[in-house]
mmCIF file of C-alpha atoms and ligand atoms in Angstrom:
data_model
loop_
_atom_site.group_PDB
_atom_site.id
_atom_site.type_symbol
_atom_site.label_atom_id
_atom_site.label_comp_id
_atom_site.label_asym_id
_atom_site.label_seq_id
_atom_site.Cartn_x
_atom_site.Cartn_y
_atom_site.Cartn_z
ATOM 1 C CA MET A 1 -57.464 -54.335 -31.799
ATOM 2 C CA ASN A 2 -55.210 -57.067 -30.484
ATOM 3 C CA LEU A 3 -56.907 -58.381 -27.387
ATOM 4 C CA ARG A 4 -55.235 -61.776 -27.530
ATOM 5 C CA GLU A 5 -52.017 -60.416 -26.040
ATOM 6 C CA GLN A 6 -53.896 -59.322 -22.889
ATOM 7 C CA PHE A 7 -54.663 -62.997 -22.171
ATOM 8 C CA PRO A 8 -51.519 -64.716 -20.841
ATOM 9 C CA LEU A 9 -52.675 -68.229 -21.721
ATOM 10 C CA LEU A 10 -53.375 -67.270 -25.350
ATOM 11 C CA ALA A 11 -50.334 -65.024 -25.665
ATOM 12 C CA SER A 12 -48.101 -67.880 -24.497
ATOM 13 C CA ASP A 13 -48.784 -69.994 -27.588
ATOM 14 C CA PRO A 14 -50.024 -68.893 -31.023
ATOM 15 C CA GLY A 15 -50.896 -72.543 -31.698
ATOM 16 C CA ILE A 16 -53.829 -72.443 -29.253
ATOM 17 C CA HIS A 17 -57.103 -71.783 -31.053
ATOM 18 C CA TYR A 18 -59.518 -71.368 -28.179
ATOM 19 C CA LEU A 19 -63.079 -71.646 -29.461
ATOM 20 C CA ASP A 20 -64.635 -72.874 -26.217
ATOM 21 C CA SER A 21 -65.394 -69.567 -24.526
ATOM 22 C CA GLY A 22 -69.052 -70.586 -24.280
ATOM 23 C CA ALA A 23 -67.912 -73.117 -21.661
ATOM 24 C CA SER A 24 -65.394 -70.818 -19.921
ATOM 25 C CA SER A 25 -63.689 -67.742 -21.308
ATOM 26 C CA GLN A 26 -60.006 -66.992 -20.861
ATOM 27 C CA VAL A 27 -58.915 -64.438 -18.242
ATOM 28 C CA PRO A 28 -57.084 -61.169 -19.009
ATOM 29 C CA GLN A 29 -54.037 -59.951 -17.096
ATOM 30 C CA ALA A 30 -56.064 -57.113 -15.534
ATOM 31 C CA VAL A 31 -58.310 -59.650 -13.746
ATOM 32 C CA LEU A 32 -55.354 -61.819 -12.674
ATOM 33 C CA ASP A 33 -53.670 -58.695 -11.248
ATOM 34 C CA ALA A 34 -56.738 -57.782 -9.172
ATOM 35 C CA VAL A 35 -56.951 -61.305 -7.714
ATOM 36 C CA HIS A 36 -53.191 -61.305 -7.064
ATOM 37 C CA THR A 37 -53.394 -57.976 -5.213
ATOM 38 C CA PHE A 38 -56.166 -59.314 -2.971
ATOM 39 C CA GLU A 39 -54.363 -62.559 -2.197
ATOM 40 C CA THR A 40 -50.994 -60.916 -1.540
ATOM 41 C CA ALA A 41 -51.910 -57.585 0.049
ATOM 42 C CA GLN A 42 -55.508 -57.646 1.349
ATOM 43 C CA ARG A 43 -56.384 -61.232 2.160
ATOM 44 C CA ALA A 44 -58.712 -61.601 5.147
ATOM 45 C CA ASN A 45 -62.350 -62.490 5.719
ATOM 46 C CA VAL A 46 -65.041 -59.871 5.018
ATOM 47 C CA HIS A 47 -67.779 -58.195 7.114
ATOM 48 C CA ARG A 48 -66.189 -59.390 10.372
ATOM 49 C CA GLY A 49 -62.843 -58.104 11.591
ATOM 50 C CA VAL A 50 -61.883 -54.560 12.509
ATOM 51 C CA HIS A 51 -58.179 -54.954 11.733
ATOM 52 C CA ARG A 52 -56.873 -53.185 8.654
ATOM 53 C CA LEU A 53 -56.651 -56.268 6.431
ATOM 54 C CA ALA A 54 -60.250 -57.185 7.236
ATOM 55 C CA GLU A 55 -61.278 -53.656 6.360
ATOM 56 C CA ALA A 56 -59.296 -53.692 3.113
ATOM 57 C CA ALA A 57 -60.820 -57.051 2.155
ATOM 58 C CA THR A 58 -64.354 -55.835 2.920
ATOM 59 C CA ALA A 59 -63.776 -52.642 0.951
ATOM 60 C CA ALA A 60 -62.442 -54.619 -2.024
ATOM 61 C CA TYR A 61 -65.331 -57.113 -1.899
ATOM 62 C CA GLU A 62 -68.038 -54.477 -1.591
ATOM 63 C CA GLY A 63 -66.208 -52.300 -4.127
ATOM 64 C CA ALA A 64 -66.447 -55.184 -6.579
ATOM 65 C CA ARG A 65 -70.206 -55.373 -5.988
ATOM 66 C CA TYR A 66 -70.438 -51.670 -6.847
ATOM 67 C CA GLU A 67 -68.465 -52.229 -10.027
ATOM 68 C CA ILE A 68 -70.659 -55.141 -11.085
ATOM 69 C CA ALA A 69 -73.806 -53.145 -10.278
ATOM 70 C CA ALA A 70 -72.558 -50.145 -12.278
ATOM 71 C CA PHE A 71 -71.626 -52.270 -15.288
ATOM 72 C CA PHE A 72 -75.121 -53.776 -15.415
ATOM 73 C CA SER A 73 -76.898 -50.504 -14.486
ATOM 74 C CA GLY A 74 -78.212 -52.062 -11.305
ATOM 75 C CA ARG A 75 -78.146 -51.017 -7.649
ATOM 76 C CA ARG A 76 -75.687 -52.647 -5.272
ATOM 77 C CA ASP A 77 -78.504 -54.156 -3.182
ATOM 78 C CA GLU A 78 -79.840 -55.905 -6.296
ATOM 79 C CA ILE A 79 -76.566 -57.788 -6.885
ATOM 80 C CA VAL A 80 -76.515 -61.090 -5.003
ATOM 81 C CA LEU A 81 -73.143 -62.768 -5.350
ATOM 82 C CA THR A 82 -73.462 -66.509 -5.917
ATOM 83 C CA SER A 83 -71.174 -69.254 -7.177
ATOM 84 C CA GLY A 84 -72.634 -68.929 -10.692
ATOM 85 C CA THR A 85 -75.719 -69.159 -12.864
ATOM 86 C CA THR A 86 -76.718 -72.557 -11.508
ATOM 87 C CA ALA A 87 -76.592 -71.366 -7.891
ATOM 88 C CA ALA A 88 -78.493 -68.190 -8.806
ATOM 89 C CA ILE A 89 -81.330 -70.130 -10.455
ATOM 90 C CA ASN A 90 -81.520 -72.609 -7.569
ATOM 91 C CA LEU A 91 -81.691 -69.685 -5.150
ATOM 92 C CA VAL A 92 -84.778 -68.342 -6.952
ATOM 93 C CA ALA A 93 -86.285 -71.828 -7.215
ATOM 94 C CA HIS A 94 -86.140 -72.060 -3.406
ATOM 95 C CA SER A 95 -86.660 -68.529 -2.135
ATOM 96 C CA PHE A 96 -89.241 -67.420 -4.713
ATOM 97 C CA GLY A 97 -90.479 -70.894 -5.627
ATOM 98 C CA ASP A 98 -91.322 -72.102 -2.155
ATOM 99 C CA GLY A 99 -93.958 -69.337 -1.990
ATOM 100 C CA LEU A 100 -95.894 -70.997 -4.836
ATOM 101 C CA LYS A 101 -98.971 -73.168 -4.350
ATOM 102 C CA PRO A 102 -100.024 -76.503 -5.821
ATOM 103 C CA GLY A 103 -101.458 -75.963 -9.306
ATOM 104 C CA ASP A 104 -99.385 -72.807 -9.965
ATOM 105 C CA GLU A 105 -97.579 -72.933 -13.291
ATOM 106 C CA ILE A 106 -94.016 -72.286 -14.437
ATOM 107 C CA VAL A 107 -93.108 -71.904 -18.102
ATOM 108 C CA ILE A 108 -89.607 -72.755 -19.333
ATOM 109 C CA THR A 109 -88.421 -73.590 -22.868
ATOM 110 C CA GLU A 110 -86.959 -76.557 -24.721
ATOM 111 C CA ILE A 111 -83.805 -74.552 -25.472
ATOM 112 C CA GLU A 112 -82.705 -74.342 -21.841
ATOM 113 C CA HIS A 113 -79.466 -75.491 -20.249
ATOM 114 C CA HIS A 114 -80.154 -78.176 -17.622
ATOM 115 C CA SER A 115 -79.515 -75.554 -14.939
ATOM 116 C CA ASN A 116 -82.703 -73.785 -16.030
ATOM 117 C CA ILE A 117 -84.734 -77.031 -16.216
ATOM 118 C CA VAL A 118 -83.777 -79.283 -13.307
ATOM 119 C CA PRO A 119 -84.324 -76.753 -10.447
ATOM 120 C CA TRP A 120 -87.859 -76.138 -11.784
ATOM 121 C CA GLN A 121 -88.605 -79.869 -12.004
ATOM 122 C CA MET A 122 -87.407 -80.247 -8.407
ATOM 123 C CA LEU A 123 -89.593 -77.309 -7.350
ATOM 124 C CA ARG A 124 -92.549 -78.746 -9.270
ATOM 125 C CA ASP A 125 -92.162 -81.993 -7.346
ATOM 126 C CA ARG A 126 -91.791 -80.215 -3.964
ATOM 127 C CA ARG A 127 -94.771 -77.899 -4.428
ATOM 128 C CA GLY A 128 -97.118 -79.770 -6.774
ATOM 129 C CA LEU A 129 -96.705 -77.254 -9.602
ATOM 130 C CA VAL A 130 -97.292 -77.583 -13.338
ATOM 131 C CA LEU A 131 -94.194 -77.182 -15.535
ATOM 132 C CA LYS A 132 -94.593 -76.354 -19.227
ATOM 133 C CA ALA A 133 -92.003 -75.765 -21.954
ATOM 134 C CA LEU A 134 -92.183 -73.492 -24.987
ATOM 135 C CA PRO A 135 -91.088 -75.347 -28.150
ATOM 136 C CA VAL A 136 -88.123 -74.479 -30.358
ATOM 137 C CA THR A 137 -88.382 -73.578 -34.066
ATOM 138 C CA VAL A 138 -86.453 -75.398 -36.822
ATOM 139 C CA GLU A 139 -84.130 -72.377 -36.857
ATOM 140 C CA GLY A 140 -83.184 -73.068 -33.232
ATOM 141 C CA ARG A 141 -85.078 -70.187 -31.611
ATOM 142 C CA ILE A 142 -87.633 -70.249 -28.789
ATOM 143 C CA ASP A 143 -91.045 -70.331 -30.487
ATOM 144 C CA LEU A 144 -92.675 -67.311 -28.886
ATOM 145 C CA SER A 145 -95.836 -67.743 -30.960
ATOM 146 C CA ALA A 146 -96.672 -70.476 -28.421
ATOM 147 C CA LEU A 147 -96.656 -67.982 -25.519
ATOM 148 C CA ASP A 148 -100.351 -67.156 -25.901
ATOM 149 C CA GLY A 149 -101.495 -70.739 -25.475
ATOM 150 C CA MET A 150 -99.061 -71.560 -22.701
ATOM 151 C CA VAL A 151 -99.155 -68.547 -20.390
ATOM 152 C CA THR A 152 -102.304 -68.519 -18.252
ATOM 153 C CA LYS A 153 -103.613 -66.784 -15.150
ATOM 154 C CA LYS A 154 -101.946 -69.581 -13.161
ATOM 155 C CA THR A 155 -98.478 -68.804 -14.563
ATOM 156 C CA LYS A 156 -96.234 -67.461 -11.799
ATOM 157 C CA LEU A 157 -92.876 -67.489 -13.559
ATOM 158 C CA ILE A 158 -91.407 -67.673 -17.051
ATOM 159 C CA ALA A 159 -87.752 -68.764 -17.053
ATOM 160 C CA LEU A 160 -85.686 -68.652 -20.238
ATOM 161 C CA ALA A 161 -82.198 -68.178 -21.655
ATOM 162 C CA HIS A 162 -81.274 -64.772 -23.084
ATOM 163 C CA CYS A 163 -78.914 -66.482 -25.562
ATOM 164 C CA SER A 164 -78.805 -70.208 -26.289
ATOM 165 C CA ASN A 165 -75.540 -71.966 -25.435
ATOM 166 C CA VAL A 166 -76.193 -74.335 -28.345
ATOM 167 C CA THR A 167 -77.799 -72.407 -31.208
ATOM 168 C CA GLY A 168 -76.539 -68.917 -30.381
ATOM 169 C CA ALA A 169 -80.078 -67.510 -30.842
ATOM 170 C CA VAL A 170 -80.932 -64.363 -28.875
ATOM 171 C CA ALA A 171 -84.423 -64.403 -27.378
ATOM 172 C CA ASP A 172 -86.901 -61.562 -27.821
ATOM 173 C CA LEU A 173 -87.251 -60.780 -24.119
ATOM 174 C CA ALA A 174 -89.678 -57.861 -24.665
ATOM 175 C CA LYS A 175 -92.333 -60.291 -25.934
ATOM 176 C CA VAL A 176 -91.844 -62.589 -22.967
ATOM 177 C CA VAL A 177 -91.973 -59.710 -20.487
ATOM 178 C CA ALA A 178 -95.226 -58.445 -22.050
ATOM 179 C CA ALA A 179 -96.830 -61.896 -21.837
ATOM 180 C CA ALA A 180 -95.704 -62.312 -18.221
ATOM 181 C CA LYS A 181 -96.849 -58.840 -17.171
ATOM 182 C CA ALA A 182 -100.311 -59.492 -18.644
ATOM 183 C CA VAL A 183 -100.863 -62.264 -16.069
ATOM 184 C CA GLY A 184 -98.715 -60.892 -13.227
ATOM 185 C CA ALA A 185 -95.977 -63.540 -13.627
ATOM 186 C CA ALA A 186 -92.293 -62.958 -12.905
ATOM 187 C CA VAL A 187 -89.553 -63.456 -15.535
ATOM 188 C CA LEU A 188 -86.185 -65.067 -14.822
ATOM 189 C CA VAL A 189 -83.509 -64.806 -17.490
ATOM 190 C CA ASP A 190 -80.479 -67.063 -17.722
ATOM 191 C CA GLY A 191 -77.922 -64.583 -19.028
ATOM 192 C CA ALA A 192 -74.898 -66.914 -18.876
ATOM 193 C CA GLN A 193 -74.215 -66.684 -22.623
ATOM 194 C CA ARG A 194 -75.214 -63.026 -23.032
ATOM 195 C CA VAL A 195 -72.910 -61.341 -20.549
ATOM 196 C CA PRO A 196 -69.575 -62.105 -22.291
ATOM 197 C CA HIS A 197 -70.721 -60.120 -25.329
ATOM 198 C CA GLY A 198 -70.753 -56.624 -23.874
ATOM 199 C CA PRO A 199 -72.404 -54.266 -21.406
ATOM 200 C CA LEU A 200 -76.077 -54.682 -20.624
ATOM 201 C CA ASP A 201 -78.683 -52.536 -18.876
ATOM 202 C CA ILE A 202 -80.415 -55.294 -16.925
ATOM 203 C CA PRO A 203 -83.161 -53.195 -15.250
ATOM 204 C CA ALA A 204 -84.190 -51.854 -18.689
ATOM 205 C CA LEU A 205 -85.087 -55.396 -19.779
ATOM 206 C CA GLY A 206 -88.120 -55.319 -17.483
ATOM 207 C CA VAL A 207 -87.365 -58.769 -16.072
ATOM 208 C CA ASP A 208 -87.450 -59.774 -12.385
ATOM 209 C CA PHE A 209 -84.359 -61.960 -12.121
ATOM 210 C CA TYR A 210 -81.193 -62.200 -14.228
ATOM 211 C CA ALA A 211 -78.595 -64.915 -13.547
ATOM 212 C CA PHE A 212 -75.041 -65.181 -14.870
ATOM 213 C CA SER A 213 -71.574 -66.638 -14.252
ATOM 214 C CA GLY A 214 -68.247 -64.858 -13.985
ATOM 215 C CA HIS A 215 -66.168 -67.573 -15.644
ATOM 216 C CA LYS A 216 -67.819 -66.960 -19.014
ATOM 217 C CA MET A 217 -67.137 -63.203 -18.814
ATOM 218 C CA TYR A 218 -63.357 -63.144 -18.249
ATOM 219 C CA ALA A 219 -63.507 -63.620 -14.457
ATOM 220 C CA PRO A 220 -62.536 -66.564 -12.227
ATOM 221 C CA HIS A 221 -64.618 -69.698 -11.752
ATOM 222 C CA GLY A 222 -67.000 -70.103 -8.819
ATOM 223 C CA ILE A 223 -68.426 -66.583 -8.829
ATOM 224 C CA GLY A 224 -71.651 -65.346 -10.379
ATOM 225 C CA VAL A 225 -74.604 -63.090 -9.864
ATOM 226 C CA LEU A 226 -78.292 -63.166 -9.240
ATOM 227 C CA TRP A 227 -79.616 -59.743 -10.123
ATOM 228 C CA GLY A 228 -83.094 -59.367 -8.662
ATOM 229 C CA LYS A 229 -85.558 -56.500 -8.701
ATOM 230 C CA ARG A 230 -85.393 -54.941 -5.238
ATOM 231 C CA GLU A 231 -89.063 -55.513 -4.386
ATOM 232 C CA ARG A 232 -88.760 -59.172 -5.398
ATOM 233 C CA LEU A 233 -85.623 -59.763 -3.330
ATOM 234 C CA GLU A 234 -87.079 -57.982 -0.311
ATOM 235 C CA ALA A 235 -90.156 -60.222 -0.424
ATOM 236 C CA MET A 236 -88.104 -63.431 -0.546
ATOM 237 C CA PRO A 237 -86.964 -65.498 2.446
ATOM 238 C CA PRO A 238 -83.336 -66.676 2.532
ATOM 239 C CA PHE A 239 -82.320 -69.938 0.864
ATOM 240 C CA LEU A 240 -79.219 -70.886 2.891
ATOM 241 C CA GLY A 241 -78.881 -70.068 6.579
ATOM 242 C CA GLY A 242 -75.649 -69.290 8.423
ATOM 243 C CA GLY A 243 -73.200 -66.535 9.199
ATOM 244 C CA ASP A 244 -73.402 -63.079 7.648
ATOM 245 C CA MET A 245 -77.013 -63.296 6.419
ATOM 246 C CA ILE A 246 -78.542 -62.450 9.800
ATOM 247 C CA ARG A 247 -79.626 -59.344 11.652
ATOM 248 C CA HIS A 248 -79.972 -61.024 15.073
ATOM 249 C CA VAL A 249 -79.862 -64.610 16.323
ATOM 250 C CA THR A 250 -81.137 -66.091 19.566
ATOM 251 C CA ILE A 251 -81.508 -69.789 20.280
ATOM 252 C CA GLU A 252 -85.253 -69.391 19.635
ATOM 253 C CA LYS A 253 -85.212 -67.463 16.380
ATOM 254 C CA THR A 254 -83.343 -65.396 13.811
ATOM 255 C CA THR A 255 -84.119 -62.158 11.994
ATOM 256 C CA TYR A 256 -82.494 -61.727 8.613
ATOM 257 C CA ALA A 257 -80.367 -59.044 7.009
ATOM 258 C CA PRO A 258 -81.812 -57.146 4.050
ATOM 259 C CA PRO A 259 -80.845 -58.202 0.477
ATOM 260 C CA PRO A 260 -78.292 -58.849 -0.877
ATOM 261 C CA THR A 261 -76.645 -60.038 2.389
ATOM 262 C CA ARG A 262 -79.727 -62.139 3.234
ATOM 263 C CA PHE A 263 -78.835 -64.415 0.338
ATOM 264 C CA GLU A 264 -75.088 -64.675 1.002
ATOM 265 C CA ALA A 265 -74.706 -67.051 3.929
ATOM 266 C CA GLY A 266 -71.176 -68.004 4.933
ATOM 267 C CA THR A 267 -67.792 -66.759 3.776
ATOM 268 C CA PRO A 268 -68.194 -65.755 0.142
ATOM 269 C CA ASN A 269 -65.830 -66.239 -2.783
ATOM 270 C CA ILE A 270 -64.006 -63.011 -2.025
ATOM 271 C CA SER A 271 -61.208 -63.225 -4.588
ATOM 272 C CA GLY A 272 -63.722 -64.406 -7.211
ATOM 273 C CA ALA A 273 -65.929 -61.368 -6.570
ATOM 274 C CA ILE A 274 -62.896 -59.077 -6.805
ATOM 275 C CA GLY A 275 -61.993 -60.794 -10.079
ATOM 276 C CA LEU A 276 -65.526 -60.288 -11.413
ATOM 277 C CA GLY A 277 -65.432 -56.609 -10.445
ATOM 278 C CA ALA A 278 -62.120 -56.316 -12.320
ATOM 279 C CA ALA A 279 -63.614 -58.103 -15.331
ATOM 280 C CA CYS A 280 -66.451 -55.555 -15.415
ATOM 281 C CA ARG A 281 -63.898 -52.739 -15.240
ATOM 282 C CA TRP A 282 -61.865 -54.363 -18.010
ATOM 283 C CA MET A 283 -64.966 -54.853 -20.171
ATOM 284 C CA SER A 284 -66.034 -51.211 -19.663
ATOM 285 C CA GLY A 285 -62.816 -50.070 -21.309
ATOM 286 C CA LEU A 286 -63.431 -51.927 -24.592
ATOM 287 C CA ASP A 287 -65.036 -50.750 -27.823
ATOM 288 C CA TRP A 288 -67.996 -53.150 -27.909
ATOM 289 C CA LYS A 289 -69.386 -51.806 -31.169
ATOM 290 C CA ALA A 290 -66.180 -52.803 -32.924
ATOM 291 C CA ILE A 291 -66.032 -56.129 -31.039
ATOM 292 C CA ALA A 292 -69.612 -57.008 -31.966
ATOM 293 C CA GLN A 293 -68.865 -56.312 -35.636
ATOM 294 C CA GLU A 294 -65.744 -58.444 -35.513
ATOM 295 C CA GLU A 295 -67.483 -61.288 -33.664
ATOM 296 C CA MET A 296 -70.212 -61.310 -36.308
ATOM 297 C CA ARG A 297 -67.713 -61.209 -39.184
ATOM 298 C CA LEU A 298 -65.949 -64.254 -37.720
ATOM 299 C CA THR A 299 -69.288 -65.994 -37.047
ATOM 300 C CA GLY A 300 -70.180 -65.375 -40.707
ATOM 301 C CA ARG A 301 -66.895 -67.003 -41.705
ATOM 302 C CA VAL A 302 -67.725 -70.104 -39.649
ATOM 303 C CA LEU A 303 -71.262 -70.331 -41.060
ATOM 304 C CA ASP A 304 -70.042 -69.829 -44.666
ATOM 305 C CA GLY A 305 -67.235 -72.334 -44.160
ATOM 306 C CA LEU A 306 -69.572 -74.994 -42.757
ATOM 307 C CA ALA A 307 -72.054 -74.423 -45.593
ATOM 308 C CA LYS A 308 -69.343 -75.681 -47.979
ATOM 309 C CA VAL A 309 -68.642 -78.868 -45.983
ATOM 310 C CA PRO A 310 -70.623 -81.873 -47.315
ATOM 311 C CA GLY A 311 -72.655 -83.420 -44.479
ATOM 312 C CA ALA A 312 -72.283 -80.474 -42.079
ATOM 313 C CA ARG A 313 -75.546 -79.308 -40.530
ATOM 314 C CA VAL A 314 -75.702 -76.151 -38.452
ATOM 315 C CA VAL A 315 -78.120 -76.309 -35.521
ATOM 316 C CA GLY A 316 -79.151 -72.682 -35.126
ATOM 317 C CA PRO A 317 -79.802 -69.537 -37.163
ATOM 318 C CA LEU A 318 -77.892 -69.410 -40.460
ATOM 319 C CA GLY A 319 -78.012 -65.599 -40.562
ATOM 320 C CA LEU A 320 -76.313 -63.081 -38.284
ATOM 321 C CA GLN A 321 -79.424 -61.350 -36.936
ATOM 322 C CA GLN A 322 -80.331 -61.817 -33.272
ATOM 323 C CA ARG A 323 -77.531 -64.287 -32.618
ATOM 324 C CA ILE A 324 -74.223 -64.471 -30.798
ATOM 325 C CA GLY A 325 -71.051 -66.133 -32.039
ATOM 326 C CA VAL A 326 -71.917 -69.610 -30.813
ATOM 327 C CA VAL A 327 -72.139 -72.068 -33.719
ATOM 328 C CA SER A 328 -73.164 -75.703 -33.249
ATOM 329 C CA PHE A 329 -73.005 -78.278 -35.986
ATOM 330 C CA ALA A 330 -73.375 -81.967 -36.682
ATOM 331 C CA LEU A 331 -71.039 -83.641 -39.155
ATOM 332 C CA GLY A 332 -72.844 -86.511 -40.863
ATOM 333 C CA GLN A 333 -73.196 -89.344 -38.340
ATOM 334 C CA ALA A 334 -69.829 -88.583 -36.723
ATOM 335 C CA HIS A 335 -69.760 -88.532 -32.935
ATOM 336 C CA PRO A 336 -69.127 -84.970 -31.710
ATOM 337 C CA HIS A 337 -66.396 -86.215 -29.347
ATOM 338 C CA ASP A 338 -64.523 -87.688 -32.331
ATOM 339 C CA VAL A 339 -64.884 -84.400 -34.214
ATOM 340 C CA ALA A 340 -63.664 -82.421 -31.193
ATOM 341 C CA GLN A 341 -60.680 -84.766 -30.842
ATOM 342 C CA ILE A 342 -59.624 -84.248 -34.455
ATOM 343 C CA LEU A 343 -60.033 -80.491 -33.996
ATOM 344 C CA ASP A 344 -57.784 -80.726 -30.931
ATOM 345 C CA ARG A 345 -55.040 -82.124 -33.190
ATOM 346 C CA HIS A 346 -55.221 -78.768 -35.015
ATOM 347 C CA GLY A 347 -54.900 -76.887 -31.728
ATOM 348 C CA VAL A 348 -58.614 -76.057 -31.829
ATOM 349 C CA ALA A 349 -60.520 -76.199 -28.536
ATOM 350 C CA CYS A 350 -64.199 -76.861 -29.275
ATOM 351 C CA ARG A 351 -66.895 -78.423 -27.123
ATOM 352 C CA GLY A 352 -68.474 -81.674 -28.335
ATOM 353 C CA GLY A 353 -71.511 -83.227 -26.671
ATOM 354 C CA HIS A 354 -75.041 -82.395 -25.569
ATOM 355 C CA HIS A 355 -74.006 -79.080 -23.961
ATOM 356 C CA CYS A 356 -76.223 -79.776 -20.910
ATOM 357 C CA ALA A 357 -79.222 -79.270 -23.197
ATOM 358 C CA GLU A 358 -80.547 -82.793 -23.756
ATOM 359 C CA PRO A 359 -84.170 -81.718 -24.458
ATOM 360 C CA LEU A 360 -82.836 -79.503 -27.275
ATOM 361 C CA MET A 361 -80.784 -82.411 -28.666
ATOM 362 C CA ASP A 362 -83.974 -84.502 -28.630
ATOM 363 C CA ARG A 363 -85.761 -81.705 -30.494
ATOM 364 C CA PHE A 364 -83.204 -81.980 -33.295
ATOM 365 C CA ASP A 365 -82.873 -85.748 -33.029
ATOM 366 C CA LEU A 366 -79.151 -85.523 -32.254
ATOM 367 C CA MET A 367 -77.007 -87.059 -29.537
ATOM 368 C CA GLY A 368 -74.830 -83.965 -29.563
ATOM 369 C CA THR A 369 -73.100 -81.313 -31.631
ATOM 370 C CA THR A 370 -69.689 -79.763 -31.978
ATOM 371 C CA ARG A 371 -69.714 -76.141 -30.828
ATOM 372 C CA ALA A 372 -67.384 -73.291 -31.682
ATOM 373 C CA SER A 373 -67.810 -70.124 -29.641
ATOM 374 C CA ILE A 374 -66.324 -66.793 -30.548
ATOM 375 C CA ALA A 375 -64.989 -64.206 -28.109
ATOM 376 C CA PRO A 376 -63.380 -60.758 -28.384
ATOM 377 C CA TYR A 377 -59.928 -62.409 -28.594
ATOM 378 C CA THR A 378 -60.879 -64.724 -31.482
ATOM 379 C CA GLU A 379 -58.894 -64.123 -34.660
ATOM 380 C CA ASP A 380 -59.001 -65.228 -38.305
ATOM 381 C CA ALA A 381 -56.232 -67.760 -37.620
ATOM 382 C CA ASP A 382 -58.563 -69.509 -35.139
ATOM 383 C CA ILE A 383 -61.310 -69.791 -37.752
ATOM 384 C CA ASP A 384 -58.810 -70.999 -40.393
ATOM 385 C CA ALA A 385 -57.657 -73.758 -38.038
ATOM 386 C CA LEU A 386 -61.264 -74.682 -37.216
ATOM 387 C CA LEU A 387 -62.267 -75.013 -40.861
ATOM 388 C CA GLU A 388 -59.122 -77.023 -41.696
ATOM 389 C CA GLY A 389 -59.870 -79.336 -38.780
ATOM 390 C CA VAL A 390 -63.507 -79.769 -39.815
ATOM 391 C CA ASP A 391 -62.363 -80.637 -43.320
ATOM 392 C CA GLU A 392 -60.058 -83.326 -41.950
ATOM 393 C CA ALA A 393 -62.812 -84.629 -39.651
ATOM 394 C CA ARG A 394 -65.129 -84.916 -42.652
ATOM 395 C CA ARG A 395 -62.512 -86.862 -44.590
ATOM 396 C CA LEU A 396 -61.758 -89.210 -41.692
ATOM 397 C CA LEU A 397 -65.234 -89.655 -40.209
ATOM 398 C CA GLY A 398 -67.707 -88.595 -42.903
HETATM 399 N N1 PMP B 1 -76.978 -71.507 -18.694
HETATM 400 C C1 PMP B 1 -76.321 -71.462 -19.848
HETATM 401 C C2 PMP B 1 -77.006 -70.949 -21.075
HETATM 402 C C3 PMP B 1 -74.989 -71.894 -19.914
HETATM 403 O O1 PMP B 1 -74.327 -71.874 -21.063
HETATM 404 C C4 PMP B 1 -74.373 -72.374 -18.726
HETATM 405 C C5 PMP B 1 -72.936 -72.864 -18.737
HETATM 406 N N2 PMP B 1 -72.671 -73.815 -19.714
HETATM 407 C C6 PMP B 1 -75.118 -72.390 -17.546
HETATM 408 C C7 PMP B 1 -76.397 -71.950 -17.569
HETATM 409 C C8 PMP B 1 -74.531 -72.899 -16.265
HETATM 410 O O2 PMP B 1 -73.556 -72.035 -15.796
HETATM 411 P P1 PMP B 1 -72.669 -72.429 -14.523
HETATM 412 O O3 PMP B 1 -72.181 -73.826 -14.770
HETATM 413 O O4 PMP B 1 -71.573 -71.419 -14.537
HETATM 414 O O5 PMP B 1 -73.549 -72.338 -13.327
#
């Protein structure tokens, strides 16, 4: 399957070895076409005008919501369109979180991206809550054996990443959901790194909230989703106030629209939503069983290759079970920015740094790692270039 040629940026230059999809994926022609059609043939604001362009824009925007809902097996009123994972988590931290009382507890983990840490610290400080974090094992997985001691009758929410953006580990959500249910707590999952790797039945996970970003799943930047269980969303007050999210406004007071509109104040990212709908459509047409096998074969090549490099240390699972194709490594004492710069000389785009996961870097006593992330368009030539670049980095910096 040659997916690379469907991505104009990659097809334009065989010398580009894009292994930074964990930060932002590339965008296929099908998504670019959908955005182009909106901007050139349907562009208008949504939910307002009665002229034909306004109606076409509204139909395209709401049609995209249907497509996103269908792809994730959700209902359209459970899909809140946001600007991304960060906005989705902050929405929950305000709308759900402001209902919490002093002394209530929130459990996060040490593996989290800052976007699933900082909003909870801010909420803790606003509401006088207790914030706890599950530790991380040497293998780079959330240590769920600590759940028993950490989850109490005061726990109101457990918030964790489905897949780590640093170690690539996939969390055992069923265990977390069981522990949360036992005390009546809600579960929020940061799915930013899970969604690029194939379709997902979100309601079947048994969680309450699921947040993700479009730009990591072949869609434009600045669009994302908060999926929320209907009963949860209906019980939550709005976060931002303004146009579109209302039922009726007088100078004295306002009544709010039902979800998802209640949480979408102001003019939304219309072309972004249409792009995300198109990305879901594009993803539905792919053979994900074959892609998963190929992604794991290439991940195995990276892990095997790094195992042969003196001084290279992988931060994350060394096997292929319960992991995605995100591989982080340290190279002796070399600074990850220096490693990434040498890789760039080989045409290899890799992320170097703390990956917005400083507590996890502290856990492994590292200032950062170099990270290669694998996508459906990754090919053997990309892995060859990566391993050649790592070898040069070792010689120059090791
Ligand atoms: N969580 C994880 C696991 C991520 O990898 C990222 C993006 N690096 C985010 C959250 C934040 O996503 P965004 O910047 O799109 O809001």
